[in-house]
Amino acid sequence: MTQMPIYMDNNATTRTDPRVVEAMLPYFTEKYGNAASRNHPFGWAAEEAGEAARGQIAGIIGASAKEVIFTSGATESSNLAIKGVAAMYKKKGNHVVTQATEHKATLDTCKRLERDGFQVTYLPVDKFGQVHAEQIREALTDKTILVSIMAANNEIGSLQPIRDIGKLCKEKGVLFHTDAVQAVGKVPLDVEDMGVDLLSLSGHKIYGPKGLGALYVRKKDPRVRLEPQIDGGGHERGMRSGTLPVPLIVGLGVACEIAKNEMATEVAHTYKLRERLREGIMSKLPESYLNGHPTERLPGNANISFAYVEGEGLMMGIKDVAVSSGSACTSASLEPSYVLRALGVGDELAHSSIRFGLGRFNTEAEVDFVIELVVREVNRLREMSPLYEMVQAGIDIKKIEWASH
Amino acid sequence: MPYSDKVLDHYNNPRNVGSFDAKDPTVGTGLVGAPECGDVMKLQIKVNPDTGVIEDARFKTFGCGSAIASSSLATEWLKGKTVDEALAIKNTEIVEELALPPVKVHCSVLAEDAIKAALKNYQEKQDVDETIGETTEKIAKPEPAGV
């Protein structure tokens, strides 16, 4: 029997792996020293654990341990990367290039830079949610100091051509930051091979603890310098002060170690479940559409729009399954997902979208249960939908002059 | 955000889902909202021409659970009311009955709009009947012909 409720929102956050929790526990109650205490065994044990974790985290992105800076999460990592570069290199230029479907941690940070006098180019994406290196080449000016493009999108799972972009940035001498929160552990990443100078990652998206992130900061070719955003004791090479949360750091280290060692089997597992879910639902429901790229996407992500059914309404019908929707009803703004809009998905279909995020702990039985439930509820809600009724009667609902409210 | 028991009840067991023939002179149809806003409600009333009492009501809604519940509740409340009584239904009463949170108040506003639109459509049909003496297909909002 499948246990309820079913968690299928692994792009939002993940269950902390029990192996991670186990590794963390001694650092709360036994080895609780301050990693900055240089003169007693408690401090030494904490420092040693922190440095070991740095190595594990560096390992999953092909970096060296000294290039990893701990933060409170990927939002802070991206803030530090973008604002830190902007402040440090402002004499060199005042232009930043990013794209429309970035996470708000990047977009809102860029908006702040604009208020501070920087110029930001927000590149459009294609219908699959991808940007192309050539677009970036055209956007670069002699004032460009930073390009920030995510490795994989959190809503639609589309992967970006990071290696092409990294190569271009190297050629042009522009720093390259990537938000790799969703990609870590699901897509092989190598900062050397991909030409990445700064990389944001998060613990809780990869079965690690919430409250911890990391920023990779390249140390050579080029040596990237950042203006710190938090001042204090000069921790983390002066780039991010604050006592290290050693239990969380140990947890992120182990989470990265597991993710790296088990990436092949985990990708195969989540991909198989995703395809089973996608095919199972879409083969039974006409006018359901996969948002994002059909193949170049995160293995566990399926973002599907169900025409004539509103996303939040559907979520209520499948309330035993935890998913997300691009519907505006889930936010106070009344605007549907900006990511789906950037792809050119119409507002109506954006309102009708559900994001399924398959992860390490999902099972085939859960997927089969969800297929049946979603198909049943979409059909029920379509029978209740005036739009479905009109389309069945041969009316083109796009031609109706709706009164917006 | 947890839903109230009443919203859940209407969502799981919606009352009066369906459609009347919009061309029927005793039927008033209201179609409000817009697909790109994430809410569309179609609400219909069937009025007894002799008594002026709403004898039956139907709805179909594209929207969140609160929108479905608001329109379902509206059809329950409309039945047995005269057209004038129905005009007095306020969205705040729907908010209260369903315990809608502030972000869902717009669902109740839409339901009130749907009621008003359906009543207006019915009244327009009667006015035309009186002046021209024949039925009309005129409708307050773009008509979902054939539904």
Coordinates of C-alpha atoms in Angstrom, one line a residue:
Chain A
M1 CA 0.0 0.0 0.0
T2 CA 1.3 3.4 -1.0
Q3 CA 1.7 5.7 1.9
M4 CA -0.1 9.1 1.9
P5 CA 0.6 11.9 1.3
I6 CA 2.9 11.3 -1.7
Y7 CA 5.8 13.8 -2.0
M8 CA 6.4 14.7 -5.7
D9 CA 7.8 18.2 -5.3
N10 CA 11.5 17.4 -5.3
N11 CA 12.3 20.6 -7.3
A12 CA 11.0 22.6 -4.4
T13 CA 12.9 20.7 -1.7
T14 CA 13.9 17.2 -0.8
R15 CA 13.7 14.9 2.2
T16 CA 17.1 15.0 4.0
D17 CA 18.7 11.6 3.3
P18 CA 18.8 9.6 6.6
R19 CA 22.5 9.0 5.9
V20 CA 23.0 12.7 5.9
V21 CA 21.1 13.2 9.1
E22 CA 23.2 10.5 10.8
A23 CA 26.4 12.1 9.7
M24 CA 25.3 15.5 11.1
L25 CA 24.1 14.4 14.5
P26 CA 27.5 14.1 16.3
Y27 CA 28.2 17.7 15.3
F28 CA 25.3 19.0 17.4
T29 CA 26.0 17.2 20.6
E30 CA 29.6 15.9 20.7
K31 CA 31.8 17.7 18.2
Y32 CA 30.2 21.1 18.6
G33 CA 33.3 23.3 18.5
N34 CA 33.7 26.5 16.6
A35 CA 35.7 25.8 13.5
A36 CA 37.4 29.2 14.1
S37 CA 38.7 28.1 17.5
R38 CA 42.3 27.3 16.8
N39 CA 43.5 26.4 20.2
H40 CA 41.5 23.4 21.4
P41 CA 40.4 19.9 20.2
F42 CA 36.8 21.0 19.8
G43 CA 37.7 23.6 17.3
W44 CA 40.1 21.3 15.6
A45 CA 37.5 18.6 15.2
A46 CA 35.0 21.2 13.8
E47 CA 37.6 22.6 11.4
E48 CA 38.6 19.2 10.2
A49 CA 35.0 18.2 9.5
G50 CA 34.3 21.5 7.6
E51 CA 37.4 21.0 5.5
A52 CA 36.5 17.4 4.7
A53 CA 33.0 18.6 3.6
R54 CA 34.6 21.3 1.4
G55 CA 36.4 18.6 -0.4
Q56 CA 33.3 16.6 -0.9
I57 CA 31.4 19.6 -2.2
A58 CA 34.2 20.6 -4.5
G59 CA 34.3 17.0 -5.8
I60 CA 30.8 17.1 -7.3
I61 CA 31.6 20.1 -9.5
G62 CA 35.3 19.4 -10.3
A63 CA 36.6 22.2 -8.2
S64 CA 39.3 22.3 -5.4
A65 CA 38.3 22.5 -1.8
K66 CA 39.7 26.0 -1.3
E67 CA 37.3 27.4 -4.0
V68 CA 34.2 26.6 -1.9
I69 CA 32.6 29.3 0.2
F70 CA 29.8 28.4 2.6
T71 CA 26.6 30.5 2.6
S72 CA 23.1 30.3 4.1
G73 CA 21.7 28.9 0.9
A74 CA 21.8 29.3 -2.9
T75 CA 19.9 32.6 -2.7
E76 CA 22.7 34.1 -0.7
S77 CA 25.3 32.4 -3.0
S78 CA 23.8 34.1 -6.1
N79 CA 23.5 37.4 -4.2
L80 CA 27.1 37.2 -3.3
A81 CA 28.3 36.2 -6.7
I82 CA 26.4 38.8 -8.6
K83 CA 26.6 41.7 -6.2
G84 CA 30.1 40.8 -5.2
V85 CA 31.4 40.8 -8.8
A86 CA 29.4 44.0 -9.6
A87 CA 31.0 45.9 -6.7
M88 CA 34.5 44.5 -7.2
Y89 CA 34.6 45.0 -11.0
K90 CA 32.5 48.2 -11.4
K91 CA 35.5 50.2 -12.6
K92 CA 35.8 47.6 -15.4
G93 CA 32.2 47.8 -16.5
N94 CA 28.6 48.1 -15.5
H95 CA 26.8 45.5 -17.6
V96 CA 25.5 42.1 -16.7
V97 CA 23.8 39.6 -19.0
T98 CA 21.2 37.1 -17.7
Q99 CA 18.0 35.6 -19.0
A100 CA 14.3 35.8 -18.4
T101 CA 13.7 32.5 -16.7
E102 CA 16.3 32.7 -14.0
H103 CA 15.3 32.1 -10.4
K104 CA 14.2 35.2 -8.5
A105 CA 17.5 35.0 -6.5
T106 CA 19.2 36.1 -9.7
L107 CA 16.5 38.2 -11.2
D108 CA 15.8 40.3 -8.1
T109 CA 19.5 40.7 -7.4
C110 CA 19.9 42.0 -11.0
K111 CA 17.0 44.4 -10.5
R112 CA 18.8 45.8 -7.5
L113 CA 21.9 46.3 -9.5
E114 CA 19.8 48.2 -12.0
R115 CA 18.6 50.5 -9.3
D116 CA 22.3 51.0 -8.4
G117 CA 23.1 52.1 -11.9
F118 CA 24.1 48.9 -13.6
Q119 CA 22.8 47.8 -17.0
V120 CA 21.3 44.4 -17.1
T121 CA 20.3 42.5 -20.3
Y122 CA 17.5 39.9 -19.7
L123 CA 17.8 37.5 -22.7
P124 CA 14.6 35.9 -24.0
V125 CA 14.5 32.1 -24.2
D126 CA 13.2 29.9 -27.0
K127 CA 10.0 27.8 -26.7
F128 CA 11.9 25.1 -24.8
G129 CA 13.2 27.6 -22.2
Q130 CA 16.8 27.6 -23.5
V131 CA 19.2 30.4 -24.4
H132 CA 22.0 30.0 -26.8
A133 CA 25.6 31.1 -26.7
E134 CA 25.1 33.2 -29.8
Q135 CA 22.5 35.3 -28.1
I136 CA 24.9 36.0 -25.3
R137 CA 27.7 36.9 -27.8
E138 CA 25.4 39.5 -29.3
A139 CA 24.5 40.9 -26.0
L140 CA 28.1 41.4 -24.7
T141 CA 29.5 44.9 -24.8
D142 CA 32.9 46.2 -23.7
K143 CA 31.2 47.1 -20.4
T144 CA 30.0 43.5 -19.7
I145 CA 31.6 42.1 -16.5
L146 CA 29.4 39.1 -15.8
V147 CA 27.1 36.6 -17.4
S148 CA 24.7 34.7 -15.1
I149 CA 22.8 31.7 -16.6
M150 CA 21.3 28.9 -14.7
A151 CA 22.4 25.3 -15.4
A152 CA 18.8 23.9 -15.1
N153 CA 15.5 25.6 -14.6
N154 CA 13.6 24.9 -11.4
E155 CA 10.1 25.0 -13.0
I156 CA 10.4 23.4 -16.3
G157 CA 13.7 21.5 -15.9
S158 CA 15.3 22.8 -19.1
L159 CA 19.0 22.5 -19.3
Q160 CA 21.1 25.4 -20.6
P161 CA 24.2 25.1 -22.8
I162 CA 26.6 25.9 -20.0
R163 CA 29.7 24.6 -21.7
D164 CA 29.1 26.8 -24.8
I165 CA 28.4 29.8 -22.6
G166 CA 31.5 29.2 -20.5
K167 CA 33.7 28.9 -23.6
L168 CA 32.3 32.1 -24.9
C169 CA 32.9 33.9 -21.6
K170 CA 36.5 32.7 -21.5
E171 CA 37.1 33.9 -25.0
K172 CA 35.6 37.3 -24.2
G173 CA 37.2 37.6 -20.7
V174 CA 33.8 38.0 -19.0
L175 CA 33.1 36.2 -15.7
F176 CA 30.5 33.5 -15.8
H177 CA 28.2 32.6 -12.9
T178 CA 25.8 29.7 -13.0
D179 CA 23.0 28.9 -10.6
A180 CA 23.4 25.1 -10.5
V181 CA 20.9 24.5 -7.7
Q182 CA 18.7 22.1 -9.7
A183 CA 21.5 20.6 -11.7
V184 CA 23.9 19.4 -9.0
G185 CA 23.6 15.6 -8.6
K186 CA 21.5 15.2 -11.7
V187 CA 23.7 16.5 -14.4
P188 CA 27.5 16.0 -14.5
L189 CA 29.2 19.3 -13.7
D190 CA 32.8 20.3 -14.1
V191 CA 33.7 23.9 -13.6
E192 CA 37.0 23.5 -15.5
D193 CA 35.5 21.7 -18.5
M194 CA 32.5 24.1 -18.5
G195 CA 34.4 27.3 -18.0
V196 CA 32.4 28.3 -14.9
D197 CA 33.9 31.0 -12.6
L198 CA 31.1 31.1 -10.0
L199 CA 28.6 28.4 -9.2
S200 CA 25.7 28.5 -6.7
L201 CA 24.4 25.3 -5.0
S202 CA 22.1 24.4 -2.2
G203 CA 21.9 21.7 0.4
H204 CA 18.2 21.0 0.6
K205 CA 17.7 20.4 -3.1
I206 CA 20.1 17.5 -3.0
Y207 CA 18.8 15.6 0.1
G208 CA 21.0 17.7 2.4
P209 CA 20.0 20.1 5.1
K210 CA 18.1 23.4 4.6
G211 CA 19.9 26.5 5.7
L212 CA 23.2 25.8 3.9
G213 CA 24.4 26.6 0.4
A214 CA 27.8 27.0 -1.2
L215 CA 29.4 29.3 -3.7
Y216 CA 32.2 28.1 -5.9
V217 CA 34.6 31.0 -6.5
R218 CA 37.4 30.3 -9.1
K219 CA 40.9 30.7 -7.6
K220 CA 43.0 30.8 -10.8
D221 CA 42.6 31.6 -14.5
P222 CA 41.2 34.0 -13.5
R223 CA 41.3 34.5 -9.8
V224 CA 37.8 35.8 -9.1
R225 CA 37.5 38.5 -6.4
L226 CA 34.2 39.4 -4.6
E227 CA 33.2 42.3 -2.5
P228 CA 31.8 40.7 0.6
Q229 CA 28.1 41.3 1.4
I230 CA 28.4 40.3 5.0
D231 CA 31.2 41.7 7.2
G232 CA 32.4 40.1 10.4
G233 CA 35.2 37.9 11.4
G234 CA 36.7 37.5 8.0
H235 CA 35.7 33.8 7.6
E236 CA 35.7 32.2 4.2
R237 CA 38.7 34.0 2.9
G238 CA 37.0 37.3 3.9
M239 CA 34.2 36.8 1.4
R240 CA 31.5 35.7 3.8
S241 CA 31.9 36.2 7.6
G242 CA 30.0 34.2 10.1
T243 CA 30.6 31.2 12.3
L244 CA 30.5 28.0 10.2
P245 CA 27.4 25.9 10.8
V246 CA 29.4 22.7 11.0
P247 CA 26.5 20.2 11.3
L248 CA 24.9 21.6 8.2
I249 CA 28.3 21.7 6.4
V250 CA 28.9 18.1 7.3
G251 CA 25.5 17.3 6.0
L252 CA 26.0 19.1 2.7
G253 CA 29.4 17.3 2.3
V254 CA 27.8 13.9 2.8
A255 CA 24.9 14.8 0.5
C256 CA 27.3 15.8 -2.3
E257 CA 29.3 12.6 -1.7
I258 CA 26.2 10.4 -2.0
A259 CA 24.9 12.4 -5.0
K260 CA 28.2 12.0 -6.8
N261 CA 28.6 8.3 -6.1
E262 CA 25.0 7.4 -6.9
M263 CA 24.4 9.9 -9.7
A264 CA 24.2 7.2 -12.4
T265 CA 21.7 5.0 -10.7
E266 CA 19.7 7.9 -9.4
V267 CA 19.4 9.6 -12.8
A268 CA 18.3 6.3 -14.2
H269 CA 15.7 5.8 -11.4
T270 CA 14.2 9.3 -11.6
Y271 CA 14.2 9.3 -15.4
K272 CA 12.4 6.0 -15.5
L273 CA 9.8 7.2 -13.0
R274 CA 9.4 10.6 -14.8
E275 CA 8.8 8.9 -18.2
R276 CA 6.4 6.4 -16.7
L277 CA 4.4 9.3 -15.2
R278 CA 4.6 11.5 -18.3
E279 CA 3.5 8.8 -20.7
G280 CA 1.0 7.4 -18.3
I281 CA -0.7 10.7 -17.9
M282 CA -0.3 12.2 -21.3
S283 CA -1.3 9.1 -23.2
K284 CA -4.7 9.1 -21.3
L285 CA -5.4 12.8 -21.4
P286 CA -5.7 14.6 -24.7
E287 CA -4.6 18.2 -24.8
S288 CA -2.0 17.8 -22.1
Y289 CA 1.3 19.5 -22.9
L290 CA 4.8 19.0 -21.6
N291 CA 6.4 22.4 -20.8
G292 CA 10.1 22.8 -21.4
H293 CA 12.5 20.8 -23.5
P294 CA 11.4 17.2 -24.4
T295 CA 14.8 15.6 -23.8
E296 CA 17.3 18.3 -22.6
R297 CA 15.7 18.5 -19.2
L298 CA 16.3 17.3 -15.6
P299 CA 15.6 13.6 -15.4
G300 CA 13.0 13.9 -12.6
N301 CA 11.0 16.9 -13.8
A302 CA 7.7 16.8 -15.7
N303 CA 5.8 20.1 -16.0
I304 CA 2.5 19.5 -17.7
S305 CA -0.3 21.8 -18.7
F306 CA -3.8 20.3 -18.8
A307 CA -6.0 22.5 -21.1
Y308 CA -9.4 23.7 -19.6
V309 CA -8.4 22.8 -16.1
E310 CA -7.0 25.4 -13.6
G311 CA -3.8 24.2 -11.9
E312 CA -4.7 25.1 -8.3
G313 CA -8.1 23.6 -8.7
L314 CA -6.5 20.4 -9.9
M315 CA -4.0 20.4 -7.0
M316 CA -7.0 20.4 -4.6
G317 CA -8.3 17.3 -6.3
I318 CA -5.0 15.5 -5.9
K319 CA -4.4 16.9 -2.5
D320 CA -2.7 13.7 -1.3
V321 CA 0.0 14.4 -3.8
A322 CA 2.5 17.2 -3.1
V323 CA 3.2 19.1 -6.4
S324 CA 3.5 22.7 -7.6
S325 CA 1.5 24.8 -10.1
G326 CA 2.3 27.7 -12.3
S327 CA -1.2 29.0 -11.6
A328 CA -1.6 32.5 -10.4
C329 CA -4.0 31.3 -7.8
T330 CA -1.1 29.9 -5.8
S331 CA 0.3 33.4 -5.5
A332 CA -1.2 36.7 -4.5
S333 CA 0.0 38.4 -7.7
L334 CA -2.8 37.0 -10.0
E335 CA 0.0 36.5 -12.6
P336 CA 0.8 33.0 -13.8
S337 CA 4.4 31.7 -13.9
Y338 CA 6.8 34.1 -15.5
V339 CA 8.9 31.2 -16.6
L340 CA 6.0 29.6 -18.6
R341 CA 5.1 33.0 -20.0
A342 CA 8.8 33.5 -21.1
L343 CA 8.5 30.3 -23.1
G344 CA 5.4 31.7 -24.9
V345 CA 3.1 29.2 -23.2
G346 CA -0.2 31.2 -23.2
D347 CA -1.5 32.5 -19.9
E348 CA -4.4 30.0 -20.0
L349 CA -2.1 27.0 -20.2
A350 CA 0.3 28.6 -17.7
H351 CA -2.7 28.6 -15.3
S352 CA -3.2 24.9 -16.1
S353 CA 0.3 23.7 -15.3
I354 CA 1.4 21.2 -12.7
R355 CA 5.1 20.5 -11.9
F356 CA 5.9 17.0 -10.9
G357 CA 9.3 16.6 -9.3
L358 CA 10.4 12.9 -9.0
G359 CA 13.2 12.2 -6.7
R360 CA 15.4 9.6 -4.9
F361 CA 12.7 8.3 -2.6
N362 CA 9.8 8.0 -5.1
T363 CA 8.5 4.6 -6.2
E364 CA 6.8 3.1 -9.2
A365 CA 3.7 2.4 -7.1
E366 CA 3.5 6.1 -6.2
V367 CA 3.8 7.0 -9.8
D368 CA 1.0 4.6 -10.8
F369 CA -1.2 5.9 -8.1
V370 CA -0.6 9.5 -9.2
I371 CA -1.3 8.7 -12.9
E372 CA -4.7 7.2 -12.0
L373 CA -5.6 10.1 -9.7
V374 CA -4.5 12.9 -12.1
V375 CA -6.4 11.3 -15.0
R376 CA -9.5 10.9 -13.0
E377 CA -9.4 14.4 -11.5
V378 CA -8.6 16.2 -14.8
N379 CA -11.5 14.4 -16.5
R380 CA -13.8 15.3 -13.6
L381 CA -12.8 19.0 -13.7
R382 CA -13.1 19.1 -17.5
E383 CA -16.7 18.0 -17.2
M384 CA -17.1 20.9 -14.8
S385 CA -15.2 23.4 -17.1
P386 CA -17.1 25.9 -19.2
L387 CA -14.1 26.1 -21.5
Y388 CA -14.1 22.4 -22.2
E389 CA -17.8 22.5 -22.9
M390 CA -17.4 25.3 -25.4
V391 CA -14.5 23.6 -27.2
Q392 CA -16.6 20.3 -27.4
A393 CA -19.3 22.4 -29.0
G394 CA -16.9 23.7 -31.6
I395 CA -16.4 27.2 -30.2
D396 CA -13.0 28.8 -30.6
I397 CA -12.4 30.1 -27.1
K398 CA -9.5 32.2 -28.3
K399 CA -11.9 34.3 -30.4
I400 CA -14.2 35.2 -27.5
E401 CA -13.7 38.7 -26.1
W402 CA -13.3 37.8 -22.4
A403 CA -13.9 40.5 -19.9
S404 CA -10.6 40.6 -17.9
H405 CA -11.0 41.1 -14.2
Chain B
M1 CA -3.2 27.4 2.8
P2 CA -5.8 25.1 4.3
Y3 CA -9.3 25.1 2.8
S4 CA -12.4 25.3 4.9
D5 CA -14.6 22.2 5.2
K6 CA -17.3 24.0 3.2
V7 CA -15.0 24.8 0.3
L8 CA -13.9 21.2 0.3
D9 CA -17.4 19.9 0.4
H10 CA -18.5 22.0 -2.6
Y11 CA -15.4 21.1 -4.5
N12 CA -15.7 17.4 -3.9
N13 CA -19.5 17.3 -4.3
P14 CA -20.4 20.3 -6.5
R15 CA -24.1 21.1 -6.6
N16 CA -25.9 21.8 -9.9
V17 CA -23.1 21.2 -12.3
G18 CA -24.3 21.4 -15.9
S19 CA -26.0 23.5 -18.5
F20 CA -29.4 24.7 -19.7
D21 CA -30.1 25.6 -23.3
A22 CA -29.0 29.2 -23.4
K23 CA -31.6 29.9 -26.1
D24 CA -34.5 29.0 -23.8
P25 CA -36.3 32.3 -23.1
T26 CA -36.7 31.3 -19.4
V27 CA -33.0 30.8 -19.0
G28 CA -30.5 33.5 -18.1
T29 CA -26.8 32.9 -18.8
G30 CA -23.9 34.7 -17.2
L31 CA -20.3 34.0 -18.4
V32 CA -17.7 35.9 -16.5
G33 CA -13.9 35.9 -16.1
A34 CA -11.2 35.0 -18.6
P35 CA -9.1 32.0 -19.2
E36 CA -5.9 34.0 -19.1
C37 CA -6.9 35.2 -15.6
G38 CA -7.3 31.6 -14.5
D39 CA -11.1 31.9 -13.7
V40 CA -14.1 31.5 -15.9
M41 CA -17.6 31.0 -14.5
K42 CA -20.7 30.1 -16.4
L43 CA -23.9 30.4 -14.3
Q44 CA -27.4 29.8 -15.6
I45 CA -30.8 30.3 -14.0
K46 CA -34.1 28.9 -15.1
V47 CA -37.0 31.2 -14.1
N48 CA -40.7 30.4 -13.9
P49 CA -42.2 33.1 -16.1
D50 CA -45.5 33.1 -14.1
T51 CA -44.0 33.5 -10.6
G52 CA -40.7 35.1 -11.4
V53 CA -39.0 32.6 -9.1
I54 CA -35.7 30.9 -10.0
E55 CA -36.6 27.3 -10.1
D56 CA -33.3 25.8 -11.1
A57 CA -29.7 26.9 -11.5
R58 CA -26.6 25.4 -13.1
F59 CA -22.9 26.2 -13.2
K60 CA -19.6 25.3 -14.9
T61 CA -16.4 26.8 -13.6
F62 CA -12.8 26.8 -14.7
G63 CA -10.8 27.9 -11.7
C64 CA -9.4 27.0 -8.3
G65 CA -11.3 25.2 -5.6
S66 CA -12.6 28.4 -4.1
A67 CA -14.0 29.5 -7.4
I68 CA -15.7 26.2 -7.9
A69 CA -17.1 26.3 -4.4
S70 CA -18.3 29.9 -4.8
S71 CA -20.3 29.2 -8.0
S72 CA -21.6 25.9 -6.6
L73 CA -22.9 27.8 -3.5
A74 CA -24.4 30.5 -5.7
T75 CA -26.5 28.0 -7.6
E76 CA -27.8 26.6 -4.2
W77 CA -28.7 30.1 -3.0
L78 CA -30.4 31.2 -6.3
K79 CA -32.9 28.4 -6.3
G80 CA -36.3 29.5 -4.9
K81 CA -35.4 33.2 -4.9
T82 CA -37.1 35.8 -7.1
V83 CA -35.0 37.7 -9.5
D84 CA -35.1 40.7 -7.2
E85 CA -34.1 38.7 -4.2
A86 CA -31.3 37.1 -6.2
L87 CA -30.0 40.6 -7.1
A88 CA -29.4 41.2 -3.5
I89 CA -26.8 38.4 -3.1
K90 CA -23.5 39.9 -2.1
N91 CA -20.0 38.4 -2.5
T92 CA -19.3 39.1 1.2
E93 CA -22.0 36.6 2.1
I94 CA -20.2 34.0 0.0
V95 CA -16.9 34.9 1.6
E96 CA -18.5 34.5 5.0
E97 CA -20.3 31.2 4.2
L98 CA -17.2 29.6 2.7
A99 CA -14.7 31.2 5.1
L100 CA -12.6 32.4 2.1
P101 CA -9.2 33.9 2.9
P102 CA -8.4 37.4 1.6
V103 CA -6.5 36.0 -1.5
K104 CA -9.7 34.1 -2.5
V105 CA -12.1 37.0 -2.2
H106 CA -11.9 37.6 -5.9
C107 CA -13.6 34.2 -6.4
S108 CA -16.6 35.4 -4.6
V109 CA -16.6 38.7 -6.5
L110 CA -16.6 36.6 -9.7
A111 CA -19.6 34.5 -8.4
E112 CA -21.5 37.7 -7.7
D113 CA -20.7 39.0 -11.2
A114 CA -21.9 35.7 -12.7
I115 CA -25.2 36.0 -10.8
K116 CA -25.7 39.6 -11.9
A117 CA -24.8 38.7 -15.5
A118 CA -27.2 35.7 -15.6
L119 CA -30.1 37.9 -14.1
K120 CA -29.3 40.7 -16.5
N121 CA -29.4 38.3 -19.4
Y122 CA -32.7 36.9 -18.3
Q123 CA -34.2 40.3 -17.8
E124 CA -33.0 41.5 -21.2
K125 CA -34.8 38.5 -22.8
Q126 CA -38.0 39.5 -21.0
D127 CA -37.7 43.1 -22.0
V128 CA -37.2 42.2 -25.6
D129 CA -40.1 39.7 -25.4
E130 CA -42.3 42.5 -24.1
T131 CA -41.4 45.1 -26.7
I132 CA -40.9 42.9 -29.7
G133 CA -43.0 40.0 -28.7
E134 CA -40.5 37.3 -29.7
T135 CA -37.6 35.5 -28.1
T136 CA -34.1 36.6 -28.6
E137 CA -30.7 35.1 -28.3
K138 CA -29.2 38.3 -26.9
I139 CA -27.0 37.6 -24.0
A140 CA -25.1 39.7 -21.5
K141 CA -21.7 38.2 -22.3
P142 CA -20.4 36.5 -25.4
E143 CA -22.7 33.5 -25.7
P144 CA -21.5 30.0 -25.5
A145 CA -23.7 29.1 -28.5
G146 CA -25.1 25.6 -28.4
V147 CA -24.3 24.9 -24.9

